[in-house]
Amino acid sequence: MRYAGKKILTMCVTLFAVTLFVFLAFHMISGDPVTSMLGTQATPERAEALREELGLNDPVLVQYGRWAAGFLKGDMGTSYSYRMPVSEMIVDKLPVTITMTLMAFVWMILIAIPVGLYAAKHEGGVVDRIITVVNQIIMAVPPFFAGILITFVFGMIFRLFTPGGYVSYQVNTGKFVGYLFFPSLAIALPKAAMAIKLLRSSVISELKLDYVRTAYSRGNSKRSVLYRHVLKNAMIPVITFLGMALSDMIAGSIIIEQVFGIPGLGRILLTSISNRDYPVVMAVIVCIATLVLVVNMIVDVIYGLVDPRISVE
Amino acid sequence: MNWKKIRKNKNFIAGSILTGIMLLLILAGCFYTPYNPNTMDPSAKFAGVSLKHLMGCDNFGRDIFSRVLSGSRTTLIVAAGTVLIGVVFGILIGALTGYYGGVLDEVLMRINDAVFAFPSILLALLFISLLGSGKYHVIIALGIAFVPSFARIVRSEFIRNKNMDYVKSAKLQGAGDFRIMFVHILPNTMTVLLSAIMIGFNNAVLAEAGMSFLGIGVQPPDASLGRMLSEAQSFLFSAPMYALFPGLTIILLVLGFGLLSDGLKNE
Amino acid sequence: MIRVTDLNIEFFDHERPETVVYDFDLTLHEGEIVGLVGESGSGKSMSALAIAGLLSRKDMKKRGEILFEGVNLLDCDRKTLRKFQGNEIGMIFQEPMTSLNPVKKIGWQVEEALRLHTDLSKEERKKRAIEMLQKVELHEPERVYEQYPHELSGGMRQRVMIAAAMICDPKILIADEPTTALDVTIQEQIVALLKRINQEKKTAILFISHDLSLVHQLCERVLVMKGGYVVENGSADEIFYHPKEEYTKKLIAAIPKVVRKTEKDS
């Protein structure tokens, strides 16, 4: 438990540093929002009054504190270009990104663990060699190209889904999840290939260790040596990778959204970047960053649960 | 590495051949492309694969083969620049923190870990929204995002090496810290670093392609594989070949370096 | 009780086949402690692993017969072999630091053989395991039961290994250099523990070591191996005080003087 507490504390500190950095960076480049709100013709007195009203004359750190406090309460500022609260723009998009990433994560696990174990169990066999070669190629496919290929093959040739036929989860949850089936697969494939490679080599090197021989000496079958002894040990490096992959997939979903025409956080981020709509960019980046940090924290805690040697340190 | 070992290292051979061919083609493309990559020829709109147009033509009648060549060059330049920034700063930070340790190490590594925890594409997006898009901004943005991973590797190598006998004997001979770090230890980290550079290169290629695909990376008139793919996506049904060739090019580039990296690790 | 005749082991995973054990013969009777000595690479560990049924079947060829309770362990099917392993034949290894599974609790590992070979309930297994941990002279067995290997010292881990190997009351215990990785005082304790187990349970022990002085302390009969052959075979005293082979003399000469002196005094 002390270990988990430490991890949560680290996460909070990192989150503070990240948000402060993001705030300062945007504070520096975004210039004077008053000019953009009132136009260049405004009288200096009016501009000064608005500045005072918005608190722009306060020290930067005070402004950061106000912004962060607002953020915690769900007030993420106002979009320059849409003139609406940022939180309203983001809140209903967040579940899209989260669902898609989680589905991709499930895909990755469902593909990687059985295939990786099979390859390790039959090391050097024909199937193992085929898996190794196919893996190497899939690892080289950029996720968005995987998305394009999937669109072409499953969407256009086999007509298993309608490209661009996204349905919001607020309209029909089933169809929403159904539409995310292939996009999440596209995100997952390259990561699954890496996970397979890692799990395979991890299991193979674990199988050479002394405790495996001990397990055999007690009368364990090959199967129970693999599942009851080796798997948990072999998963330790894989868990680190899965966590990193999950945070990569959160960011990767931004690209895949564009391939499959999904209106999620990614689309808002991209339009806001090109419109220089800084409050929105900041809010989306902070949201994604928070997701990533939470994921990392959870992975660290799981890591501590799986590997008893960690929690003691 | 001796020849017998190399001959057995299938990954290394396949990777060298693949990377060699790709680099040769791209190098040749610097001096000669069959067509000007940006010249539009309305009569050749969506021309199919033929001897005249090896990969066909796009929606403006531009020769795809020429565009792929020039696009790969852009991708390679961006990737090389990114890795260069990442490696130079990574070595500096990693060497200082690994060699001296202490408070500096503690502070820099905390920051490093925080940055490392972030997906590089997200960091790059952040920097792009601060700097604006364009080839050089992409290099800077991705370069900064890549520093932590190199710093980490270099640091652990320096920690491993700094107490070895050859370092001690160099110290006894009166070599200064700077000399020990960069003349004695650094060359010993090369095998590990080289393999990391290959992987970094791949990540940079993929990240650049992704950003250009999103339209916030390399800007026209520079041709870019990612941008070609995003344009091709609108014509996927009528001209699937348009998407296929730039995509395959990325795959082959990444595959080549991936195999080389694996080969180096097994060496 | 177990009779090994004409055991030959040949590797062929390298470029050319390589024989590591030639014409190995051994009979082990109930309650007997036999020592197997030789330098590393002499084939003693290979022979022991073969008897425990732990040599992989893929990369090597084995000839001969290992007869135990009417079954030839060399060519019986895996299922029959597994019924003996951990149940009738227990084994402990050289490296107590790495021979235990790092992510499983001690208790789980000690009672594993019970789980595989008996129908005992969870509570009964736990009770037996704690008794066993006590028998190998571990303090606070209940606490150890819940601990992980990295929380124990090398000597404690080797005791845990012995407890795990002995939990089903096997007829034979094969100890492959069980003390080599431990320091001298712990070595003595482990040897004494093995001796006590042998007296209490009448377990036959095959004790493999390169340290003739330890073998002399523990064993009645000794086999000396060199280059895959058994070069000398006789009672422990005979071999220790009147070695016939030049090789055995060298092995004795290799024993550190201090240890040899205490040996003679005792």
Short mmCIF file of C-alpha atoms in Angstrom, two decimals, chain C residues 24-224:
data_model
loop_
_atom_site.label_atom_id
_atom_site.label_comp_id
_atom_site.label_asym_id
_atom_site.label_seq_id
_atom_site.Cartn_x
_atom_site.Cartn_y
_atom_site.Cartn_z
CA PHE C 24 27.42 -45.31 -15.56
CA ASP C 25 26.33 -47.94 -12.99
CA LEU C 26 24.83 -47.22 -9.60
CA THR C 27 22.67 -49.04 -7.09
CA LEU C 28 21.09 -47.09 -4.31
CA HIS C 29 19.55 -49.00 -1.38
CA GLU C 30 16.97 -47.83 1.09
CA GLY C 31 18.36 -45.44 3.69
CA GLU C 32 21.76 -45.27 2.05
CA ILE C 33 23.74 -42.12 1.34
CA VAL C 34 25.94 -42.31 -1.72
CA GLY C 35 28.32 -39.58 -2.77
CA LEU C 36 29.10 -38.67 -6.36
CA VAL C 37 32.29 -36.65 -6.70
CA GLY C 38 34.20 -35.08 -9.53
CA GLU C 39 35.21 -31.74 -10.95
CA SER C 40 32.80 -29.69 -13.04
CA GLY C 41 32.22 -31.29 -16.41
CA SER C 42 32.89 -34.78 -15.10
CA GLY C 43 29.33 -35.86 -15.85
CA LYS C 44 28.13 -36.16 -12.25
CA SER C 45 25.34 -33.62 -12.56
CA MET C 46 24.25 -35.08 -15.90
CA SER C 47 23.90 -38.52 -14.34
CA ALA C 48 21.94 -37.08 -11.42
CA LEU C 49 19.60 -35.14 -13.71
CA ALA C 50 19.06 -38.28 -15.77
CA ILE C 51 18.04 -40.21 -12.66
CA ALA C 52 15.64 -37.43 -11.68
CA GLY C 53 14.18 -37.55 -15.19
CA LEU C 54 15.14 -33.95 -15.85
CA LEU C 55 17.18 -34.25 -19.03
CA SER C 56 15.34 -32.92 -22.02
CA ARG C 57 14.52 -35.58 -24.55
CA LYS C 58 15.10 -33.38 -27.55
CA ASP C 59 18.80 -32.59 -27.66
CA MET C 60 20.31 -35.78 -26.33
CA LYS C 61 20.44 -39.51 -26.69
CA LYS C 62 20.40 -41.77 -23.68
CA ARG C 63 21.12 -45.45 -23.50
CA GLY C 64 20.95 -47.85 -20.60
CA GLU C 65 18.45 -48.44 -17.85
CA ILE C 66 17.32 -46.61 -14.71
CA LEU C 67 15.14 -49.11 -12.89
CA PHE C 68 12.92 -47.80 -10.11
CA GLU C 69 10.00 -49.83 -8.71
CA GLY C 70 10.00 -51.97 -11.82
CA VAL C 71 9.84 -49.03 -14.23
CA ASN C 72 12.64 -47.89 -16.52
CA LEU C 73 12.68 -44.12 -16.00
CA LEU C 74 14.66 -43.61 -19.19
CA ASP C 75 11.99 -44.72 -21.60
CA CYS C 76 8.70 -44.67 -19.70
CA ASP C 77 6.10 -42.15 -20.83
CA ARG C 78 6.10 -38.67 -19.33
CA LYS C 79 2.99 -39.25 -17.28
CA THR C 80 4.48 -42.20 -15.42
CA LEU C 81 7.70 -40.29 -14.91
CA ARG C 82 5.82 -37.29 -13.48
CA LYS C 83 4.13 -39.60 -10.95
CA PHE C 84 7.54 -40.36 -9.49
CA GLN C 85 8.99 -36.85 -9.70
CA GLY C 86 8.46 -34.90 -6.50
CA ASN C 87 6.59 -37.86 -5.04
CA GLU C 88 9.09 -40.72 -4.89
CA ILE C 89 12.14 -38.85 -6.11
CA GLY C 90 12.89 -35.41 -4.72
CA MET C 91 15.65 -33.16 -5.91
CA ILE C 92 17.49 -30.10 -4.63
CA PHE C 93 19.89 -27.96 -6.61
CA GLN C 94 23.07 -26.00 -6.39
CA GLU C 95 21.72 -22.46 -6.59
CA PRO C 96 19.17 -21.80 -3.86
CA MET C 97 19.04 -18.17 -5.02
CA THR C 98 17.60 -19.03 -8.39
CA SER C 99 16.01 -22.42 -7.86
CA LEU C 100 12.88 -20.99 -6.27
CA ASN C 101 10.23 -19.17 -8.27
CA PRO C 102 10.71 -15.47 -7.42
CA VAL C 103 7.06 -14.45 -7.72
CA LYS C 104 5.44 -17.28 -5.71
CA LYS C 105 5.13 -17.49 -1.96
CA ILE C 106 7.30 -19.99 -0.12
CA GLY C 107 4.26 -21.90 1.13
CA TRP C 108 2.87 -22.32 -2.36
CA GLN C 109 6.17 -23.75 -3.54
CA VAL C 110 6.70 -26.05 -0.59
CA GLU C 111 3.28 -27.65 -0.88
CA GLU C 112 3.33 -27.87 -4.66
CA ALA C 113 4.27 -31.56 -4.71
CA LEU C 114 1.35 -32.29 -2.37
CA ARG C 115 -0.97 -30.45 -4.71
CA LEU C 116 0.28 -32.47 -7.65
CA HIS C 117 0.44 -35.92 -6.05
CA THR C 118 -2.18 -36.05 -3.28
CA ASP C 119 -5.82 -35.15 -2.71
CA LEU C 120 -5.16 -33.28 0.53
CA SER C 121 -7.30 -30.24 1.22
CA LYS C 122 -5.89 -26.75 1.26
CA GLU C 123 -5.76 -26.66 5.07
CA GLU C 124 -4.10 -30.04 5.35
CA ARG C 125 -1.52 -29.02 2.80
CA LYS C 126 -0.76 -25.86 4.71
CA LYS C 127 -0.44 -27.80 7.95
CA ARG C 128 1.96 -30.27 6.38
CA ALA C 129 3.99 -27.51 4.75
CA ILE C 130 4.39 -25.63 8.03
CA GLU C 131 5.40 -28.86 9.79
CA MET C 132 7.93 -29.46 7.08
CA LEU C 133 9.33 -25.93 7.34
CA GLN C 134 9.74 -26.54 11.06
CA LYS C 135 11.50 -29.83 10.41
CA VAL C 136 14.13 -28.16 8.26
CA GLU C 137 14.80 -25.90 11.25
CA LEU C 138 13.36 -22.67 9.94
CA HIS C 139 12.27 -20.27 12.68
CA GLU C 140 8.74 -18.91 12.54
CA PRO C 141 7.52 -21.32 9.86
CA GLU C 142 4.12 -19.57 9.67
CA ARG C 143 5.85 -16.36 8.72
CA VAL C 144 8.16 -18.02 6.21
CA TYR C 145 5.10 -19.68 4.65
CA GLU C 146 3.81 -16.26 3.63
CA GLN C 147 7.16 -14.85 2.49
CA TYR C 148 8.75 -14.60 -0.95
CA PRO C 149 12.14 -16.10 -1.83
CA HIS C 150 13.91 -12.73 -2.03
CA GLU C 151 13.12 -12.14 1.64
CA LEU C 152 15.19 -15.16 2.71
CA SER C 153 18.93 -15.77 2.89
CA GLY C 154 20.68 -18.40 0.77
CA GLY C 155 20.82 -20.93 3.58
CA MET C 156 17.14 -20.43 4.39
CA ARG C 157 16.22 -20.88 0.77
CA GLN C 158 18.14 -24.13 0.59
CA ARG C 159 16.19 -25.32 3.66
CA VAL C 160 13.00 -24.35 1.85
CA MET C 161 14.17 -26.35 -1.16
CA ILE C 162 14.76 -29.36 1.08
CA ALA C 163 11.34 -28.95 2.68
CA ALA C 164 9.70 -28.79 -0.74
CA ALA C 165 11.61 -31.83 -1.99
CA MET C 166 10.80 -33.86 1.16
CA ILE C 167 7.13 -32.96 1.56
CA CYS C 168 5.84 -36.14 -0.08
CA ASP C 169 8.31 -38.31 1.84
CA PRO C 170 10.17 -39.46 -1.25
CA LYS C 171 12.22 -42.64 -1.16
CA ILE C 172 15.13 -40.91 -2.86
CA LEU C 173 16.54 -37.43 -2.49
CA ILE C 174 18.96 -36.27 -5.15
CA ALA C 175 21.08 -33.38 -3.91
CA ASP C 176 23.03 -31.73 -6.71
CA GLU C 177 25.82 -29.70 -5.09
CA PRO C 178 23.37 -28.37 -2.49
CA THR C 179 26.03 -26.60 -0.43
CA THR C 180 28.39 -25.22 -3.06
CA ALA C 181 26.80 -21.78 -3.18
CA LEU C 182 26.65 -21.43 0.61
CA ASP C 183 29.29 -20.34 3.08
CA VAL C 184 31.09 -22.85 5.26
CA THR C 185 29.06 -22.70 8.49
CA ILE C 186 25.79 -22.99 6.57
CA GLN C 187 27.29 -25.88 4.58
CA GLU C 188 27.84 -27.83 7.76
CA GLN C 189 24.30 -27.16 8.95
CA ILE C 190 22.77 -28.30 5.68
CA VAL C 191 24.86 -31.47 5.68
CA ALA C 192 23.76 -32.20 9.25
CA LEU C 193 20.15 -31.61 8.26
CA LEU C 194 20.42 -34.04 5.35
CA LYS C 195 21.95 -36.63 7.65
CA ARG C 196 19.10 -36.23 10.14
CA ILE C 197 16.48 -36.54 7.43
CA ASN C 198 18.17 -39.69 6.22
CA GLN C 199 18.12 -41.22 9.70
CA GLU C 200 14.55 -40.22 10.55
CA LYS C 201 12.83 -41.07 7.28
CA LYS C 202 15.18 -43.70 5.86
CA THR C 203 15.39 -41.61 2.72
CA ALA C 204 18.15 -42.67 0.36
CA ILE C 205 20.30 -39.72 -0.66
CA LEU C 206 22.46 -39.26 -3.72
CA PHE C 207 24.80 -36.47 -2.73
CA ILE C 208 26.67 -34.79 -5.58
CA SER C 209 29.61 -32.59 -4.77
CA HIS C 210 33.09 -31.63 -5.84
CA ASP C 211 34.08 -31.33 -2.19
CA LEU C 212 35.41 -34.67 -1.00
CA SER C 213 35.56 -33.61 2.64
CA LEU C 214 31.81 -32.96 2.75
CA VAL C 215 31.14 -36.23 0.97
CA HIS C 216 33.30 -38.00 3.51
CA GLN C 217 31.33 -36.45 6.37
CA LEU C 218 28.00 -37.55 4.98
CA CYS C 219 28.30 -40.60 2.77
CA GLU C 220 28.94 -44.28 3.30
CA ARG C 221 29.79 -45.04 -0.28
CA VAL C 222 31.43 -42.80 -2.91
CA LEU C 223 31.70 -42.80 -6.70
CA VAL C 224 34.40 -40.66 -8.29
#
